[in-house]
Amino acid sequence: MVNSISQIKINSDEFNWKNKEGVLNFNDEPSIIVWNKTLEILIKTLDEVAGIEKSNEVLEIFGYRLGYLVSQSYAGRSDLENILIEFSDFHRNAGWGNVKITMFSKQEKRIELELHNSWEDHVFKSLNKEQKCIILPIFWVGFMSALMKENMSCSISKNTKNGIEFNELQIFVKD
């Protein structure tokens, strides 16, 4: 007989499967597992229906709103350094890729980070889309805008260091 509930904890993140109900919770939030192929189909469909320019606009808005929403889990906290460490773990544990924070200044309201092995890079590569990530960088802009209570923006560059490709983000207060 299969257990009715299965659990696993990775760092401070908890996955809880209620097998009989067919429900997965990630940190007590209802969740689903989505294959990269599923996201490829979604993005390809958006491109075909709306055109690449409109599709990218939708993905940016989605990324920003999602980042802003996720930041609400940290509402009322002012320990931004700890939040960034916790969220970087969450980001990795959810299968979104690794985040390396290379600089953070609360005073300057500026953060620089590297996105390594992101699901978005994998999806775009599979689609043969020659473009930078859209969703994850703008997700981080929405996330940081809410945490810093500022209108933030970012610049994105694709870099390679020691043969490893990653996206480098500089997030800063928008003029």
PDB file of C-alpha atoms in Angstrom:
ATOM      1  CA  MET A   1       0.000   0.000   0.000  1.00  0.00           C
ATOM      2  CA  VAL A   2       1.282   3.459  -0.949  1.00  0.00           C
ATOM      3  CA  ASN A   3       1.593   6.029   1.846  1.00  0.00           C
ATOM      4  CA  SER A   4      -1.207   8.550   1.732  1.00  0.00           C
ATOM      5  CA  ILE A   5       1.225  11.394   2.472  1.00  0.00           C
ATOM      6  CA  SER A   6       4.856  11.676   1.378  1.00  0.00           C
ATOM      7  CA  GLN A   7       7.161  14.437   2.570  1.00  0.00           C
ATOM      8  CA  ILE A   8      10.662  15.639   1.905  1.00  0.00           C
ATOM      9  CA  LYS A   9      12.481  18.636   3.313  1.00  0.00           C
ATOM     10  CA  ILE A  10      15.316  20.336   1.433  1.00  0.00           C
ATOM     11  CA  ASN A  11      16.997  22.997   3.540  1.00  0.00           C
ATOM     12  CA  SER A  12      14.049  24.966   4.928  1.00  0.00           C
ATOM     13  CA  ASP A  13      11.726  24.074   2.027  1.00  0.00           C
ATOM     14  CA  GLU A  14       9.168  21.313   2.423  1.00  0.00           C
ATOM     15  CA  PHE A  15       7.432  19.252  -0.245  1.00  0.00           C
ATOM     16  CA  ASN A  16       4.300  17.431   0.893  1.00  0.00           C
ATOM     17  CA  TRP A  17       2.391  15.062  -1.391  1.00  0.00           C
ATOM     18  CA  LYS A  18      -1.125  14.007  -0.454  1.00  0.00           C
ATOM     19  CA  ASN A  19      -1.275  10.969  -2.681  1.00  0.00           C
ATOM     20  CA  LYS A  20      -4.958  10.094  -2.234  1.00  0.00           C
ATOM     21  CA  GLU A  21      -6.044  13.630  -3.080  1.00  0.00           C
ATOM     22  CA  GLY A  22      -3.469  14.102  -5.848  1.00  0.00           C
ATOM     23  CA  VAL A  23      -2.185  17.307  -4.227  1.00  0.00           C
ATOM     24  CA  LEU A  24       1.382  18.595  -3.955  1.00  0.00           C
ATOM     25  CA  ASN A  25       2.206  21.407  -1.544  1.00  0.00           C
ATOM     26  CA  PHE A  26       5.511  23.267  -1.635  1.00  0.00           C
ATOM     27  CA  ASN A  27       5.985  25.240   1.596  1.00  0.00           C
ATOM     28  CA  ASP A  28       2.280  24.821   2.357  1.00  0.00           C
ATOM     29  CA  GLU A  29       1.212  26.274  -1.009  1.00  0.00           C
ATOM     30  CA  PRO A  30      -0.633  24.147  -3.591  1.00  0.00           C
ATOM     31  CA  SER A  31       1.877  23.429  -6.369  1.00  0.00           C
ATOM     32  CA  ILE A  32       2.401  21.471  -9.544  1.00  0.00           C
ATOM     33  CA  ILE A  33       5.402  19.985 -11.253  1.00  0.00           C
ATOM     34  CA  VAL A  34       5.840  21.338 -14.757  1.00  0.00           C
ATOM     35  CA  TRP A  35       8.196  19.849 -17.330  1.00  0.00           C
ATOM     36  CA  ASN A  36      10.357  22.154 -19.400  1.00  0.00           C
ATOM     37  CA  LYS A  37       8.577  20.727 -22.468  1.00  0.00           C
ATOM     38  CA  THR A  38       5.299  22.079 -21.070  1.00  0.00           C
ATOM     39  CA  LEU A  39       6.801  25.555 -20.820  1.00  0.00           C
ATOM     40  CA  GLU A  40       8.238  25.206 -24.335  1.00  0.00           C
ATOM     41  CA  ILE A  41       4.737  24.499 -25.661  1.00  0.00           C
ATOM     42  CA  LEU A  42       3.299  27.465 -23.736  1.00  0.00           C
ATOM     43  CA  ILE A  43       5.941  29.907 -24.997  1.00  0.00           C
ATOM     44  CA  LYS A  44       5.770  28.582 -28.562  1.00  0.00           C
ATOM     45  CA  THR A  45       1.966  28.923 -28.498  1.00  0.00           C
ATOM     46  CA  LEU A  46       2.209  32.491 -27.162  1.00  0.00           C
ATOM     47  CA  ASP A  47       4.695  33.349 -29.934  1.00  0.00           C
ATOM     48  CA  GLU A  48       2.422  31.870 -32.622  1.00  0.00           C
ATOM     49  CA  VAL A  49      -0.807  33.452 -31.377  1.00  0.00           C
ATOM     50  CA  ALA A  50       0.405  36.862 -30.250  1.00  0.00           C
ATOM     51  CA  GLY A  51       3.695  37.271 -32.108  1.00  0.00           C
ATOM     52  CA  ILE A  52       7.123  37.257 -30.497  1.00  0.00           C
ATOM     53  CA  GLU A  53       7.063  40.916 -29.410  1.00  0.00           C
ATOM     54  CA  LYS A  54       3.658  40.645 -27.661  1.00  0.00           C
ATOM     55  CA  SER A  55       4.601  37.225 -26.269  1.00  0.00           C
ATOM     56  CA  ASN A  56       7.733  38.698 -24.681  1.00  0.00           C
ATOM     57  CA  GLU A  57       5.657  41.542 -23.236  1.00  0.00           C
ATOM     58  CA  VAL A  58       3.243  39.038 -21.649  1.00  0.00           C
ATOM     59  CA  LEU A  59       6.163  37.026 -20.222  1.00  0.00           C
ATOM     60  CA  GLU A  60       7.707  40.193 -18.730  1.00  0.00           C
ATOM     61  CA  ILE A  61       4.446  41.218 -17.069  1.00  0.00           C
ATOM     62  CA  PHE A  62       3.956  37.669 -15.786  1.00  0.00           C
ATOM     63  CA  GLY A  63       7.514  37.580 -14.378  1.00  0.00           C
ATOM     64  CA  TYR A  64       7.125  40.924 -12.616  1.00  0.00           C
ATOM     65  CA  ARG A  65       3.759  40.082 -11.082  1.00  0.00           C
ATOM     66  CA  LEU A  66       4.994  36.673  -9.952  1.00  0.00           C
ATOM     67  CA  GLY A  67       8.094  38.185  -8.314  1.00  0.00           C
ATOM     68  CA  TYR A  68       5.971  40.798  -6.578  1.00  0.00           C
ATOM     69  CA  LEU A  69       3.565  38.117  -5.351  1.00  0.00           C
ATOM     70  CA  VAL A  70       6.334  35.857  -4.039  1.00  0.00           C
ATOM     71  CA  SER A  71       7.883  38.778  -2.142  1.00  0.00           C
ATOM     72  CA  GLN A  72       4.698  38.991  -0.053  1.00  0.00           C
ATOM     73  CA  SER A  73       5.854  35.812   1.731  1.00  0.00           C
ATOM     74  CA  TYR A  74       8.538  38.006   3.310  1.00  0.00           C
ATOM     75  CA  ALA A  75       6.276  40.954   4.170  1.00  0.00           C
ATOM     76  CA  GLY A  76       7.089  42.681   7.426  1.00  0.00           C
ATOM     77  CA  ARG A  77      10.704  41.539   7.443  1.00  0.00           C
ATOM     78  CA  SER A  78      13.588  43.974   7.079  1.00  0.00           C
ATOM     79  CA  ASP A  79      16.490  41.471   7.080  1.00  0.00           C
ATOM     80  CA  LEU A  80      16.983  41.687   3.318  1.00  0.00           C
ATOM     81  CA  GLU A  81      20.312  39.839   3.322  1.00  0.00           C
ATOM     82  CA  ASN A  82      18.691  36.817   5.008  1.00  0.00           C
ATOM     83  CA  ILE A  83      15.670  37.005   2.710  1.00  0.00           C
ATOM     84  CA  LEU A  84      17.954  36.901  -0.334  1.00  0.00           C
ATOM     85  CA  ILE A  85      19.784  33.851   1.027  1.00  0.00           C
ATOM     86  CA  GLU A  86      16.507  32.085   1.867  1.00  0.00           C
ATOM     87  CA  PHE A  87      14.972  32.916  -1.476  1.00  0.00           C
ATOM     88  CA  SER A  88      18.084  31.804  -3.368  1.00  0.00           C
ATOM     89  CA  ASP A  89      17.681  28.412  -1.647  1.00  0.00           C
ATOM     90  CA  PHE A  90      13.975  28.363  -2.535  1.00  0.00           C
ATOM     91  CA  HIS A  91      14.821  29.268  -6.146  1.00  0.00           C
ATOM     92  CA  ARG A  92      17.250  26.329  -6.381  1.00  0.00           C
ATOM     93  CA  ASN A  93      15.044  23.872  -4.459  1.00  0.00           C
ATOM     94  CA  ALA A  94      12.110  24.625  -6.769  1.00  0.00           C
ATOM     95  CA  GLY A  95      14.255  23.640  -9.763  1.00  0.00           C
ATOM     96  CA  TRP A  96      14.573  27.150 -11.170  1.00  0.00           C
ATOM     97  CA  GLY A  97      18.402  27.009 -11.264  1.00  0.00           C
ATOM     98  CA  ASN A  98      21.109  28.433  -9.036  1.00  0.00           C
ATOM     99  CA  VAL A  99      21.374  32.042  -7.968  1.00  0.00           C
ATOM    100  CA  LYS A 100      24.672  33.564  -6.928  1.00  0.00           C
ATOM    101  CA  ILE A 101      24.375  36.978  -5.323  1.00  0.00           C
ATOM    102  CA  THR A 102      27.577  38.803  -6.187  1.00  0.00           C
ATOM    103  CA  MET A 103      26.736  42.191  -4.662  1.00  0.00           C
ATOM    104  CA  PHE A 104      23.987  43.628  -2.494  1.00  0.00           C
ATOM    105  CA  SER A 105      23.775  47.149  -1.121  1.00  0.00           C
ATOM    106  CA  LYS A 106      20.715  48.080   0.880  1.00  0.00           C
ATOM    107  CA  GLN A 107      21.891  51.715   0.999  1.00  0.00           C
ATOM    108  CA  GLU A 108      22.375  51.972  -2.771  1.00  0.00           C
ATOM    109  CA  LYS A 109      19.280  49.828  -3.368  1.00  0.00           C
ATOM    110  CA  ARG A 110      21.273  47.707  -5.777  1.00  0.00           C
ATOM    111  CA  ILE A 111      21.803  43.987  -6.250  1.00  0.00           C
ATOM    112  CA  GLU A 112      23.872  42.025  -8.721  1.00  0.00           C
ATOM    113  CA  LEU A 113      23.314  38.342  -9.221  1.00  0.00           C
ATOM    114  CA  GLU A 114      24.047  35.475 -11.541  1.00  0.00           C
ATOM    115  CA  LEU A 115      21.410  33.019 -12.724  1.00  0.00           C
ATOM    116  CA  HIS A 116      23.039  29.670 -13.426  1.00  0.00           C
ATOM    117  CA  ASN A 117      21.387  26.689 -15.094  1.00  0.00           C
ATOM    118  CA  SER A 118      17.950  28.334 -15.191  1.00  0.00           C
ATOM    119  CA  TRP A 119      14.900  26.523 -16.508  1.00  0.00           C
ATOM    120  CA  GLU A 120      14.314  29.509 -18.793  1.00  0.00           C
ATOM    121  CA  ASP A 121      17.710  29.149 -20.480  1.00  0.00           C
ATOM    122  CA  HIS A 122      17.005  25.442 -21.011  1.00  0.00           C
ATOM    123  CA  VAL A 123      13.586  26.165 -22.517  1.00  0.00           C
ATOM    124  CA  PHE A 124      14.834  28.937 -24.845  1.00  0.00           C
ATOM    125  CA  LYS A 125      17.767  26.789 -25.960  1.00  0.00           C
ATOM    126  CA  SER A 126      15.403  23.921 -26.766  1.00  0.00           C
ATOM    127  CA  LEU A 127      13.180  26.320 -28.732  1.00  0.00           C
ATOM    128  CA  ASN A 128      16.239  27.695 -30.530  1.00  0.00           C
ATOM    129  CA  LYS A 129      15.181  31.158 -29.355  1.00  0.00           C
ATOM    130  CA  GLU A 130      18.117  33.514 -29.651  1.00  0.00           C
ATOM    131  CA  GLN A 131      17.235  35.851 -26.810  1.00  0.00           C
ATOM    132  CA  LYS A 132      18.060  36.600 -23.225  1.00  0.00           C
ATOM    133  CA  CYS A 133      15.928  35.298 -20.392  1.00  0.00           C
ATOM    134  CA  ILE A 134      12.731  37.274 -19.861  1.00  0.00           C
ATOM    135  CA  ILE A 135      10.716  35.831 -16.991  1.00  0.00           C
ATOM    136  CA  LEU A 136      13.341  35.208 -14.315  1.00  0.00           C
ATOM    137  CA  PRO A 137      15.167  38.558 -14.554  1.00  0.00           C
ATOM    138  CA  ILE A 138      11.906  40.492 -14.454  1.00  0.00           C
ATOM    139  CA  PHE A 139      10.710  38.180 -11.663  1.00  0.00           C
ATOM    140  CA  TRP A 140      13.716  39.392  -9.648  1.00  0.00           C
ATOM    141  CA  VAL A 141      12.848  43.014 -10.491  1.00  0.00           C
ATOM    142  CA  GLY A 142       9.293  42.526  -9.154  1.00  0.00           C
ATOM    143  CA  PHE A 143      10.626  40.674  -6.105  1.00  0.00           C
ATOM    144  CA  MET A 144      13.157  43.408  -5.268  1.00  0.00           C
ATOM    145  CA  SER A 145      10.726  46.254  -6.089  1.00  0.00           C
ATOM    146  CA  ALA A 146       8.335  44.959  -3.450  1.00  0.00           C
ATOM    147  CA  LEU A 147      11.030  44.256  -0.860  1.00  0.00           C
ATOM    148  CA  MET A 148      12.739  47.624  -1.301  1.00  0.00           C
ATOM    149  CA  LYS A 149       9.496  49.535  -1.830  1.00  0.00           C
ATOM    150  CA  GLU A 150      10.994  51.145  -4.937  1.00  0.00           C
ATOM    151  CA  ASN A 151      10.385  51.011  -8.667  1.00  0.00           C
ATOM    152  CA  MET A 152      13.320  48.842  -9.752  1.00  0.00           C
ATOM    153  CA  SER A 153      14.757  48.036 -13.175  1.00  0.00           C
ATOM    154  CA  CYS A 154      17.532  45.791 -14.438  1.00  0.00           C
ATOM    155  CA  SER A 155      20.151  45.249 -17.041  1.00  0.00           C
ATOM    156  CA  ILE A 156      20.829  41.725 -18.219  1.00  0.00           C
ATOM    157  CA  SER A 157      23.953  40.326 -19.783  1.00  0.00           C
ATOM    158  CA  LYS A 158      24.813  36.794 -20.774  1.00  0.00           C
ATOM    159  CA  ASN A 159      28.279  35.795 -19.645  1.00  0.00           C
ATOM    160  CA  THR A 160      30.583  32.831 -19.708  1.00  0.00           C
ATOM    161  CA  LYS A 161      33.110  32.146 -16.976  1.00  0.00           C
ATOM    162  CA  ASN A 162      35.294  28.999 -16.993  1.00  0.00           C
ATOM    163  CA  GLY A 163      33.119  27.574 -19.775  1.00  0.00           C
ATOM    164  CA  ILE A 164      29.884  28.036 -17.788  1.00  0.00           C
ATOM    165  CA  GLU A 165      27.184  30.268 -19.264  1.00  0.00           C
ATOM    166  CA  PHE A 166      24.961  32.325 -16.980  1.00  0.00           C
ATOM    167  CA  ASN A 167      22.803  35.434 -16.986  1.00  0.00           C
ATOM    168  CA  GLU A 168      24.125  38.336 -14.966  1.00  0.00           C
ATOM    169  CA  LEU A 169      21.601  40.834 -13.605  1.00  0.00           C
ATOM    170  CA  GLN A 170      22.127  44.288 -12.180  1.00  0.00           C
ATOM    171  CA  ILE A 171      18.972  45.429 -10.397  1.00  0.00           C
ATOM    172  CA  PHE A 172      18.733  49.082  -9.401  1.00  0.00           C
ATOM    173  CA  VAL A 173      16.277  51.891  -8.687  1.00  0.00           C
ATOM    174  CA  LYS A 174      14.616  53.069 -11.897  1.00  0.00           C
ATOM    175  CA  ASP A 175      15.214  56.748 -12.710  1.00  0.00           C
TER     176      ASP A 175
END
